[in-house]
Short mmCIF file of C-alpha atoms and ligand atoms in Angstrom, two decimals:
data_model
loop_
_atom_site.label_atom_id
_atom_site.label_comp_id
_atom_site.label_asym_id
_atom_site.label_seq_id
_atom_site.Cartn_x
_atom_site.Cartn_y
_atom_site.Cartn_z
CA UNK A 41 49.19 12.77 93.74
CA UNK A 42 52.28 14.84 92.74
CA UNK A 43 54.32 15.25 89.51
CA UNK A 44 56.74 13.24 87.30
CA UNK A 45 60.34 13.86 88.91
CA UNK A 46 63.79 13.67 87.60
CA UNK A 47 66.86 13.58 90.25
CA UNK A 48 70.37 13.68 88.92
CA UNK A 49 73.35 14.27 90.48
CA UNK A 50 75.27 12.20 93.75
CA UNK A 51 73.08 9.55 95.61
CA UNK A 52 74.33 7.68 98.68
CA UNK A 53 72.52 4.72 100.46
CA UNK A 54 73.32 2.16 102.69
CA UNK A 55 73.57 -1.22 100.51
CA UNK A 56 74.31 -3.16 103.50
CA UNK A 57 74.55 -2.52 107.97
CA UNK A 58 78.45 -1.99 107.04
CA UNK A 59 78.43 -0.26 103.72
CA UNK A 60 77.16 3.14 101.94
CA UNK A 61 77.04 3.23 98.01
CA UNK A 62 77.48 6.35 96.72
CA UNK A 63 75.67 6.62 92.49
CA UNK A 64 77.51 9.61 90.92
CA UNK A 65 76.09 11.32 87.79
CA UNK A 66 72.70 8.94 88.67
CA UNK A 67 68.97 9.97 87.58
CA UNK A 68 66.43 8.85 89.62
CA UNK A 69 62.30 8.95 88.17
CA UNK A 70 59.82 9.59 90.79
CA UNK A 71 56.42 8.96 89.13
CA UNK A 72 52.62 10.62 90.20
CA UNK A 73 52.10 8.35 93.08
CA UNK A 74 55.66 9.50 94.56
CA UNK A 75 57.25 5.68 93.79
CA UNK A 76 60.79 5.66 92.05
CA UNK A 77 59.97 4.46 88.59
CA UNK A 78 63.68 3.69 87.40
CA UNK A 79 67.41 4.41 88.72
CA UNK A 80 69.85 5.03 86.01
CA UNK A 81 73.62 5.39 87.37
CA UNK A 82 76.87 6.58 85.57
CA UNK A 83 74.67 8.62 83.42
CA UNK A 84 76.76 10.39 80.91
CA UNK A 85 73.97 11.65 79.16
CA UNK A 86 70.98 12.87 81.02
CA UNK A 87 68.96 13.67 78.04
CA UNK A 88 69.26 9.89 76.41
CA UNK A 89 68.15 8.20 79.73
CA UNK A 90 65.07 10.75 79.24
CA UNK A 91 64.62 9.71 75.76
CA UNK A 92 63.97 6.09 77.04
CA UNK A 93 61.95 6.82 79.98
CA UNK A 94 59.75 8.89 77.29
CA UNK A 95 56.95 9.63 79.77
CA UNK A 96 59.93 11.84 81.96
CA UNK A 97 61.18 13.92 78.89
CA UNK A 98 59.66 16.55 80.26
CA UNK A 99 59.32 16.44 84.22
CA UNK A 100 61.11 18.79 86.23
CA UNK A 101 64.64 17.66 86.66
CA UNK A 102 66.28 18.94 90.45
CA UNK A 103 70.26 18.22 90.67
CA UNK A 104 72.75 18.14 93.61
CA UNK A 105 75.15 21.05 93.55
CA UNK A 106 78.50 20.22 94.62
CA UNK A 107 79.06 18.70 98.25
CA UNK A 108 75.26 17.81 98.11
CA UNK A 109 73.87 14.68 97.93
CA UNK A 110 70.50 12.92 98.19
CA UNK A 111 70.29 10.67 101.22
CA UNK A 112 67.10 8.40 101.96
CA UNK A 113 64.93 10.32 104.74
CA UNK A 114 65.44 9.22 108.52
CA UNK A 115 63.17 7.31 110.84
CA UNK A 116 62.90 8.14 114.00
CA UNK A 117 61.67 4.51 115.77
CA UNK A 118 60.30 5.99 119.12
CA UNK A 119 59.60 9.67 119.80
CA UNK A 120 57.11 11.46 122.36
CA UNK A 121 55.18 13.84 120.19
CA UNK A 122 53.37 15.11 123.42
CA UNK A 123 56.91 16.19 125.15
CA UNK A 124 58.33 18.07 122.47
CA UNK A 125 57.91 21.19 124.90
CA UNK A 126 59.96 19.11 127.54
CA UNK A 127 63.15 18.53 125.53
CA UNK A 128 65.92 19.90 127.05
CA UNK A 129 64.31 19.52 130.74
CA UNK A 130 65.43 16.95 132.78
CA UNK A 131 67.56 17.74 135.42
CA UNK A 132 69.42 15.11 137.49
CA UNK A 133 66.15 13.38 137.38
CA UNK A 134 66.04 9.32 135.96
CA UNK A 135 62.64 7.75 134.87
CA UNK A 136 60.31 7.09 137.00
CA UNK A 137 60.60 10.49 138.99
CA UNK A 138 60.75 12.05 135.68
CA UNK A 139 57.48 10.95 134.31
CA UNK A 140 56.04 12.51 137.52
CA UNK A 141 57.87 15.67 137.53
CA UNK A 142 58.02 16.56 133.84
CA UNK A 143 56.10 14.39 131.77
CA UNK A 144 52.79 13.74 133.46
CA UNK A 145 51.71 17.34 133.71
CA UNK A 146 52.98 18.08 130.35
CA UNK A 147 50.48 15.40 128.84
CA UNK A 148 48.14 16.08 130.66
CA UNK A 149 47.98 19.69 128.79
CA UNK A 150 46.61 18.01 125.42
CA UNK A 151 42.96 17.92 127.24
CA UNK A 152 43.46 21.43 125.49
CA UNK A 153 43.47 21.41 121.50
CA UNK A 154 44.93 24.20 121.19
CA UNK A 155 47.97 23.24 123.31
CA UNK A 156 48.23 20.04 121.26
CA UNK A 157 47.95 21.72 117.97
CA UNK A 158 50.35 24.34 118.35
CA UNK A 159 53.10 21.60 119.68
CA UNK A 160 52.13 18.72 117.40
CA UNK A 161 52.37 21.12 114.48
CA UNK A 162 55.50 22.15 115.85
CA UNK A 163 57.07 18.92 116.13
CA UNK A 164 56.11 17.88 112.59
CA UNK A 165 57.70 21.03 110.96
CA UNK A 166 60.91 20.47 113.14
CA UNK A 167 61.15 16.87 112.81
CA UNK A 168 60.54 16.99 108.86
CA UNK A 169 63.05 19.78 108.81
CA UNK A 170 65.87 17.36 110.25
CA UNK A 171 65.03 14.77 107.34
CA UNK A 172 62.89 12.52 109.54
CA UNK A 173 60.13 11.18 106.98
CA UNK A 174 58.99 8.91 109.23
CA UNK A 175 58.32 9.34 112.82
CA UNK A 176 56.88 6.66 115.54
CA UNK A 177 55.05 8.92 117.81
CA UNK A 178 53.78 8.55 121.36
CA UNK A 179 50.74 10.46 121.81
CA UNK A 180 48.60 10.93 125.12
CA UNK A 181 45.51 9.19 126.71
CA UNK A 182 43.39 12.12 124.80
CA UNK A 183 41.03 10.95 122.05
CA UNK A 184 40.88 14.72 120.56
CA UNK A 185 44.36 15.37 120.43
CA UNK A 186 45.73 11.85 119.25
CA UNK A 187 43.43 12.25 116.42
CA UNK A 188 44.54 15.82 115.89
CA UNK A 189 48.00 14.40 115.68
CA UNK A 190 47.23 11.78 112.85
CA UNK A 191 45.65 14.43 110.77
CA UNK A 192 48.15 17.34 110.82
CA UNK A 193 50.58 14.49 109.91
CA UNK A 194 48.49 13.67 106.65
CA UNK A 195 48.01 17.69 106.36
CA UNK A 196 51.85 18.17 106.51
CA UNK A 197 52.88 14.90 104.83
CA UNK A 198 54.95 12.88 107.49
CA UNK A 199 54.45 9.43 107.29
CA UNK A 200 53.83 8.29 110.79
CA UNK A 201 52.91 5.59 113.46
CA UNK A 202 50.36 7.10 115.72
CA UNK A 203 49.80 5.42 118.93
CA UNK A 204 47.33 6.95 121.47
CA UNK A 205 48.88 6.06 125.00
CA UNK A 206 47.28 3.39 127.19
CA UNK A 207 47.73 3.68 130.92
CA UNK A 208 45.46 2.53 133.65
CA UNK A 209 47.76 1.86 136.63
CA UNK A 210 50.29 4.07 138.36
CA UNK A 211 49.71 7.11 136.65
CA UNK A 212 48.48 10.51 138.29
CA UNK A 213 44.57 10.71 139.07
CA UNK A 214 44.76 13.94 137.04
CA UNK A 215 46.15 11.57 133.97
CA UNK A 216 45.00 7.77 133.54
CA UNK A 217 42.74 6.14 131.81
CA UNK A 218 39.69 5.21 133.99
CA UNK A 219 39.72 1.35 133.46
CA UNK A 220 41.29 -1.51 131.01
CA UNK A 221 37.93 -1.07 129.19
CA UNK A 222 37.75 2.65 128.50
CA UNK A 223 41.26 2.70 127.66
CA UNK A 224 41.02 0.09 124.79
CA UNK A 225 37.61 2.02 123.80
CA UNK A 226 39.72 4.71 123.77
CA UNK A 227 42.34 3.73 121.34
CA UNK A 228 39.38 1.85 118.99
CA UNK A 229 38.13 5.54 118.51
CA UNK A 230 42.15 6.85 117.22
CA UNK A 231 42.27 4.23 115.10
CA UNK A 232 38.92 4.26 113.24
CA UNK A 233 39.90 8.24 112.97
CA UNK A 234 43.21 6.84 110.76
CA UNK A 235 41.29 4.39 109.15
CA UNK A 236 38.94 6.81 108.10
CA UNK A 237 41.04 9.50 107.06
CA UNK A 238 43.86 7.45 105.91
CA UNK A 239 41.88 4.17 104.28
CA UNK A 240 44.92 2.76 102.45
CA UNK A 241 47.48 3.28 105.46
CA UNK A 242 48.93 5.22 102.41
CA UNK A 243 50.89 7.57 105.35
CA UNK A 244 49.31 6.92 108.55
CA UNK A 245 49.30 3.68 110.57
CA UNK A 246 47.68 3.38 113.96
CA UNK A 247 50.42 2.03 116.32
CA UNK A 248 49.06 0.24 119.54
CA UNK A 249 50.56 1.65 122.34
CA UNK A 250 50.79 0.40 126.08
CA UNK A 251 52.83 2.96 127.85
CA UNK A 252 54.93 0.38 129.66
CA UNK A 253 54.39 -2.50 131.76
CA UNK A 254 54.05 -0.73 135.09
CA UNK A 255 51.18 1.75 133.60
CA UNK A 256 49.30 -1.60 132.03
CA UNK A 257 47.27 -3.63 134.40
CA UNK A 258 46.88 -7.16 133.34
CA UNK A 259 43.42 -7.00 131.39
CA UNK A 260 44.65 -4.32 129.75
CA UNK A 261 47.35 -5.81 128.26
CA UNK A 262 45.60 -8.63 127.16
CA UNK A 263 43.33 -7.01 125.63
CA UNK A 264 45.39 -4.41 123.54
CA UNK A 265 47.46 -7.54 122.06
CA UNK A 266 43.95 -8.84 120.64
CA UNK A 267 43.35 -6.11 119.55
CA UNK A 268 46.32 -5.84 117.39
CA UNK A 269 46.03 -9.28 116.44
CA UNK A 270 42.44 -8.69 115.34
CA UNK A 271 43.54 -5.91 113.33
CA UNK A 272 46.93 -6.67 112.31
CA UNK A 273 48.46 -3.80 113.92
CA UNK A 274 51.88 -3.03 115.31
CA UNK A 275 52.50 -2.35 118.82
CA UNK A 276 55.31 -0.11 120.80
CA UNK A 277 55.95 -0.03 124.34
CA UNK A 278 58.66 0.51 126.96
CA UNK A 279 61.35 -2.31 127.80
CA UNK A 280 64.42 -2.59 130.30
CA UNK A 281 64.97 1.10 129.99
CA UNK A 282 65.60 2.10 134.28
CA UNK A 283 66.90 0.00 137.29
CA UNK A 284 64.41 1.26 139.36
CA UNK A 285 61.81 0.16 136.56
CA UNK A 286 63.44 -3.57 136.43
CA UNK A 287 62.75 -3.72 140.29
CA UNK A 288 59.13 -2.07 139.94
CA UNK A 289 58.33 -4.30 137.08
CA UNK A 290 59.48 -7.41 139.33
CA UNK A 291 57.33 -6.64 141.88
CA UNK A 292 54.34 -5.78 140.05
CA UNK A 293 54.59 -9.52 137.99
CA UNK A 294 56.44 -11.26 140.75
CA UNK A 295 55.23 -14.31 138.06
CA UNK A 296 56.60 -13.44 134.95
CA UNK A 297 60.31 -14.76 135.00
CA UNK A 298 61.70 -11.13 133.53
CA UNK A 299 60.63 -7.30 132.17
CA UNK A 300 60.45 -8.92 128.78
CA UNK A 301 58.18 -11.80 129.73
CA UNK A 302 55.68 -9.97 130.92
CA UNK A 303 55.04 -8.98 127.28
CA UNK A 304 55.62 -12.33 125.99
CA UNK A 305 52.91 -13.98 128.98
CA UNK A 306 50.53 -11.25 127.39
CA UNK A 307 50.86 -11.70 123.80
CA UNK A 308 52.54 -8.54 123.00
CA UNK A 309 55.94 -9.58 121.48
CA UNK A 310 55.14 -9.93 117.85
CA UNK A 311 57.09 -9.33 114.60
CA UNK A 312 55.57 -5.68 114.67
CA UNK A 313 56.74 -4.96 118.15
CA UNK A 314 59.54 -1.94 118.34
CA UNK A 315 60.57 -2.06 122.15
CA UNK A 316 62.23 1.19 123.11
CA UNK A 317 65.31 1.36 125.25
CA UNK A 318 66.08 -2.35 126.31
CA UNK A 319 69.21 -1.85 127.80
CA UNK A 320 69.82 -4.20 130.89
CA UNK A 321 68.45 -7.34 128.79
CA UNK A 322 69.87 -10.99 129.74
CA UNK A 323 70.84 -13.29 127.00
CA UNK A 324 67.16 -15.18 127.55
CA UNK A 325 65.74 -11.93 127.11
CA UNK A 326 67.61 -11.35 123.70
CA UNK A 327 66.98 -14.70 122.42
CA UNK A 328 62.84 -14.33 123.37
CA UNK A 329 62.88 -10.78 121.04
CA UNK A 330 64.60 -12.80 118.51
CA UNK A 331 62.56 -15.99 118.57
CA UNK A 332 59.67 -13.33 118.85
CA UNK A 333 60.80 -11.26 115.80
CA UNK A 334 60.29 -8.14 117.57
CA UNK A 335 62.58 -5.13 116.91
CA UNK A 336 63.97 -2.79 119.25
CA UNK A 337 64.45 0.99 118.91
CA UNK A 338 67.83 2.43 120.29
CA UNK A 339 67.55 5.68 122.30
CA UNK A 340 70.80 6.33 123.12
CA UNK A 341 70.56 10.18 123.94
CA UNK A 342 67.51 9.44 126.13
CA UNK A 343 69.46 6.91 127.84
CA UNK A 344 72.22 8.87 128.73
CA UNK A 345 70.58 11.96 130.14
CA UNK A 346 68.65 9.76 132.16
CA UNK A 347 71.35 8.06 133.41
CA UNK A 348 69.48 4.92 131.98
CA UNK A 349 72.26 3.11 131.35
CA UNK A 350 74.20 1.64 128.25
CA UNK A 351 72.28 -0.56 125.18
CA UNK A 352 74.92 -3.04 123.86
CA UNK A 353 73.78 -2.83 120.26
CA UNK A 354 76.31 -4.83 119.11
CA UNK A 355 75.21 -7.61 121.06
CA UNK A 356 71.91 -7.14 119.58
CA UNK A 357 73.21 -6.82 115.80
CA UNK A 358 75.43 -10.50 116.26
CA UNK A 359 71.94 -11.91 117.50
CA UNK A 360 70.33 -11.00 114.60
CA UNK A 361 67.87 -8.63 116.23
CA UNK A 362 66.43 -6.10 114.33
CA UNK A 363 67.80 -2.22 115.65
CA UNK A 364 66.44 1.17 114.75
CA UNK A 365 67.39 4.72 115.94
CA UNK A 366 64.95 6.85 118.11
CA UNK A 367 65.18 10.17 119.88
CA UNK A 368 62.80 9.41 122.30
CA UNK A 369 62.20 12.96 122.66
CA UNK A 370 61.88 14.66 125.58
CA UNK A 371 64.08 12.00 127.54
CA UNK A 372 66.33 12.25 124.98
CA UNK A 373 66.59 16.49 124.10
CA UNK A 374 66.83 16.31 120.76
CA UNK A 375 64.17 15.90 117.65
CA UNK A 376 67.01 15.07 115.09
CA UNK A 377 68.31 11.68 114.13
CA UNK A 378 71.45 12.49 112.88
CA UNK A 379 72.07 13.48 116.35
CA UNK A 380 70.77 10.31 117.54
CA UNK A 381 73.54 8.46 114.71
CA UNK A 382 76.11 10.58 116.34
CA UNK A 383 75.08 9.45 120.14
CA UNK A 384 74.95 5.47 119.02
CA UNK A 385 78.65 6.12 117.98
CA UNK A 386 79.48 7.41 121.19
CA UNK A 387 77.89 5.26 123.35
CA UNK A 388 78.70 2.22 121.79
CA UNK A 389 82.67 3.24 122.52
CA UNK A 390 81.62 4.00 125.95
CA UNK A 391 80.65 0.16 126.15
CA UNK A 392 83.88 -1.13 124.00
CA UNK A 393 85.60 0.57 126.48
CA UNK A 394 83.63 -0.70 129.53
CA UNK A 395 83.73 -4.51 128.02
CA UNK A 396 87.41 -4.29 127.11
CA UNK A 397 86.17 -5.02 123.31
CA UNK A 398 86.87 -2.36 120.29
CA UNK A 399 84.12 -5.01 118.68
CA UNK A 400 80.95 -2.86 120.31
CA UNK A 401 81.86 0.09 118.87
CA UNK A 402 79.67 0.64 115.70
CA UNK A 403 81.09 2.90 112.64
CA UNK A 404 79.29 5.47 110.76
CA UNK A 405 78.21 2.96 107.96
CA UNK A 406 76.60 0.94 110.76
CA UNK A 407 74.85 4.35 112.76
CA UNK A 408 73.46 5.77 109.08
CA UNK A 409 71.88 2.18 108.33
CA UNK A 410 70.05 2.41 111.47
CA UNK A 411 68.66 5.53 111.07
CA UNK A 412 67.79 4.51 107.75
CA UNK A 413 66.92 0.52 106.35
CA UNK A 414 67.47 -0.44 110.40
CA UNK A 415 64.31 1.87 111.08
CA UNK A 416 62.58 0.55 108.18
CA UNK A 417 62.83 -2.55 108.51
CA UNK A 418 61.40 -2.11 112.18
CA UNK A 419 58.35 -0.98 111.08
CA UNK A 420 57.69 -3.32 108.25
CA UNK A 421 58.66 -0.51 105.71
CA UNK A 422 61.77 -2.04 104.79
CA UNK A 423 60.15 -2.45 100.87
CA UNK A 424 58.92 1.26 100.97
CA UNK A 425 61.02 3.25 102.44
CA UNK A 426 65.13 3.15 103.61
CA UNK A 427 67.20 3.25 100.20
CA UNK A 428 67.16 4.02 96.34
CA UNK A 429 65.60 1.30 94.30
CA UNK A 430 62.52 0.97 92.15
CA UNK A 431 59.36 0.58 93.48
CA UNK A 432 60.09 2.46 96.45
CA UNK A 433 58.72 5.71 98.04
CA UNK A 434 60.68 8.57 97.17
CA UNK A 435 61.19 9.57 101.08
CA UNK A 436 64.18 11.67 100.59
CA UNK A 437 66.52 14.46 101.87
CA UNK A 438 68.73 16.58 100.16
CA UNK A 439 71.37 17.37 102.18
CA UNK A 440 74.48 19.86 101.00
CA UNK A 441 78.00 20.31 103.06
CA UNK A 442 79.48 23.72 102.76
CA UNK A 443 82.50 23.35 100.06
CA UNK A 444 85.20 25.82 100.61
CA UNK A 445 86.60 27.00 97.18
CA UNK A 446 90.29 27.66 97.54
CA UNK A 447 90.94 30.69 95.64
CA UNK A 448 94.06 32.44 94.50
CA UNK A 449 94.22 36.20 95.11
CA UNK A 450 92.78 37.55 92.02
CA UNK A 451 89.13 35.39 93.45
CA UNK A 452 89.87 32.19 90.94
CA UNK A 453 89.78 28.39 90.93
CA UNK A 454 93.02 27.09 90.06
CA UNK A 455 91.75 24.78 87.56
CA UNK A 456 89.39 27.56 86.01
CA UNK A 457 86.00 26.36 87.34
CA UNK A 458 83.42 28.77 88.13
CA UNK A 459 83.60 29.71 92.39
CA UNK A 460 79.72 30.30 92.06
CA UNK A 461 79.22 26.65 91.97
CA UNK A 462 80.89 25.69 95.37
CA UNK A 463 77.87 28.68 97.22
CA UNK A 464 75.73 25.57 97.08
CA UNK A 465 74.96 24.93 100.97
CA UNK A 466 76.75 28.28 103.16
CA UNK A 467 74.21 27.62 105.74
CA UNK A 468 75.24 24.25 106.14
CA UNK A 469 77.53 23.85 109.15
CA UNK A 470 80.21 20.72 107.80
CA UNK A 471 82.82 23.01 106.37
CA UNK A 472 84.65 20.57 103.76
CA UNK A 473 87.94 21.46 102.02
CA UNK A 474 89.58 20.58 99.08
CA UNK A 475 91.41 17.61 100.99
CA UNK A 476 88.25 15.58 101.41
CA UNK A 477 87.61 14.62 98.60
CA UNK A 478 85.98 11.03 99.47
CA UNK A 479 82.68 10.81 100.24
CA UNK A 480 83.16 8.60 103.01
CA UNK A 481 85.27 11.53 104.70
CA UNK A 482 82.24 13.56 104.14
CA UNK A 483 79.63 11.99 105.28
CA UNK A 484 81.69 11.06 108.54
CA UNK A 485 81.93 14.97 108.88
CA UNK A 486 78.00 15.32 108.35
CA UNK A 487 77.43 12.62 111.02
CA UNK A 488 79.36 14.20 113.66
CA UNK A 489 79.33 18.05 112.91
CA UNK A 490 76.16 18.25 111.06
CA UNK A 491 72.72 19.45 111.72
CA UNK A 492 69.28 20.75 110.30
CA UNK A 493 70.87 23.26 108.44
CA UNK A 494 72.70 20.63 105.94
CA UNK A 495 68.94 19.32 105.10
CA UNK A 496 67.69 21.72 102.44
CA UNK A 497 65.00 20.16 100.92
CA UNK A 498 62.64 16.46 101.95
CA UNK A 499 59.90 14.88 100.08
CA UNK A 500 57.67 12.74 101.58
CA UNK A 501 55.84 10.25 98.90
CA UNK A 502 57.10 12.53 96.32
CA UNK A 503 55.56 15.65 97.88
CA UNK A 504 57.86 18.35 98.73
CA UNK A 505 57.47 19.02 102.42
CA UNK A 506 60.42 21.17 103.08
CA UNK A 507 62.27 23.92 100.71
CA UNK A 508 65.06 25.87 102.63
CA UNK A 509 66.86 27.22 99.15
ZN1 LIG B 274 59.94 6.75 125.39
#
């Protein structure tokens, strides 16, 4: 439960995958249970639009100072809580000798609770702190640790997907699940710890998650899409993401016809599917998702550094196929997804300019909805979470570019204004001047040459979870 809110000042949303609305002079009312209650724009006079939404006459009103704005939180689509300590680390390395070199030992490590709370803790704060409201984490195989994770989530107010790993095949013997069985025993017990502590699925959702293909043997996979049939729960996994993977896959389901029919043979492609990566996909493969209403989550800074390869999301956006944004932390080496925004813009002119087509590239409009209503909509949030309109969650940042007053000699505006106003956001990086003046310009300067420090405040479900002024 929090308090009646009032929000006032400069709002911008994505109406639509190619255009942002910005509301000037709007209020926003956030009522106890954190849900936007009514959305008032052109508001010439606060204090009447109180007098009609009596019950917010007297709720705390926060406004945007100049060059700040209040943008819908971001949802990361496919992140690695467990190898939050790994991001940066990667060397020349690509997946599969990777996982052995940097990721398997890391997980491994959560056996210890106090490893796993210090870095899960960690990757909360930091994630929250770069606007991400909702996160789609990767755990490990540990019981102990994954249910750690889903309660200092609900202790620091992220709203997350929670998916212990499942792996009984080609991992290390120091880190694998012991059989199909224990492994689906083992993910029962995370999610009866959600269900328990989170009844409603108010923040928490389990998430069933089979590492990838290669890691799954047959029964397992089977049996963990039952289980999320039985229980109506989503599902994540691993698809097309390595070369080396494709020819692994192949001939561990010499069967299956492709990477992406192995899920499909076992049940697994479902509307509440988010497949991470999928880069080298045929059109067949495309056309399954889409027939299957599964979504797929866009890594493209992960893909890169593991020379992965490129993810035409274009192609994926004409089929119809619902895209999100992930930073598939700690292949990709960083927890924010504005910088995941800015690496779909540059990868996808990396691929106009391999295909010969300006078409792939995607525009800023396009990268924000992503990380925003595309993300959403991945997860089946798109009716709680992803824009400004009544009735949904007030998951929000505040986000403020550093305005540069120009100043004549004697320390004046030239049109008499007050210079204290423009000290909204210093620490904010985006220096804007007087020239760019449209919002558009803005933003396009937050996507690219923005970071953490432009998010100064985000509310989770109406809760304030971080406060930087
Ligand atoms: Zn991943």
């Amino acid at each position: 439960m929090s308090k009646l809110a009032v929000y006032f000042g400069t709002f911008i949303h994505s109406r639509s995958l190619t255009e942002l609305k910005v509301l000037e002079n709007a209020a926003v009312g956030v009522d106890k249970n954190g849900i936007i209650a009514f959305v008032e724009e052109k508001v010439d006079d606060l204090k009447a639009v109180l007098n009609k939404h009596k019950e917010f006459t007297s709720a705390p009103i926060t406004r945007t100072k100049r060059g700040q704005f209040f943008f819908p939180g971001f949802i990361d689509t496919h992140i690695h809580a467990s190898q939050y300590p790994n991001t940066g680390i990667f060397g020349k390395s690509t997946l599969l000798d990777w996982l052995n070199t940097y990721t398997f030992p890391t997980e491994s490590s959560f056996k210890n609770l106090k490893t796993a709370r210090a870095i899960y803790s960690q990757v909360i704060k930091r994630t929250l702190s770069h606007g991400t409201t909702t996160a789609t984490y990767y755990a490990t195989i540990h019981v102990p640790a994954t249910n750690l994770l889903s309660t200092l989530c609900q202790t620091i107010g992220q709203r997350a997907f929670i998916g212990r790993v499942c792996m009984d095949c080609l991992g290390p013997e120091y880190y694998i699940d012991e059989s199909a069985e224990s492994s689906l025993a083992a993910t029962e017990e995370t999610i009866a710890h959600i269900e328990k502590i989170d009844p409603t699925n108010e923040l928490l959702t389990p998430i069933i998650t089979p590492r990838f293909a290669p890691s799954c043997s047959r029964p397992l996979l089977h049996s963990l899409a039952k289980l999320s049939a039985d229980k109506n729960l989503p599902i994540q996994t691993h698809l097309s993401e390595n070369t080396s993977e494709l020819e692994l896959v192949a001939s561990l389901f010499p069967e299956e016809e492709s990477y992406t029919h192995v899920y499909h043979s076992h049940k697994l492609l479902t509307p509440r599917t988010v497949l991470a990566h999928a880069i080298h996909l045929s059109d067949k493969e495309i056309d399954l998702i889409k027939q299957q209403q599964s979504k797929i989550s866009h890594c493209p800074n992960s893909n890169t550094n593991l020379t992965s390869g490129f993810c035409k999301v274009r192609k994926l956006l004409d089929k119809k196929v619902d895209v999100g944004l992930g930073t598939d932390v700690s292949g990709g080496y960083s927890p924010s997804i504005l910088d995941a925004v800015r690496q779909a813009l540059g990868v996808s002119r990396s691929v106009a300019f391999l295909e010969k087509s300006p078409d792939h590239a995607l525009s800023v409009e396009e990268g924000l909805y992503l990380a925003t209503r595309g993300g959403a909509k991945c997860l089946g949030l798109e009716d709680k979470v992803g824009g400004f309109e009544v009735g949904k969650s007030w998951d929000v940042q505040l986000v403020g570019l550093n305005l540069v007053p120009e100043l004549d000699e004697d320390g004046n505006l030239e049109d008499g204004g007050d210079p204290a106003e423009f000290a909204g956001t210093p620490e904010c990086t985006v220096d804007v001047f007087g020239q760019t003046a449209d919002w558009a310009d803005r933003i396009a300067k937050w996507v690219y040459t923005g970071d953490d420090r432009c998010t100064r405040q985000v509310w989770v479900g109406g809760r304030s979870v971080v406060n930087k002024d």
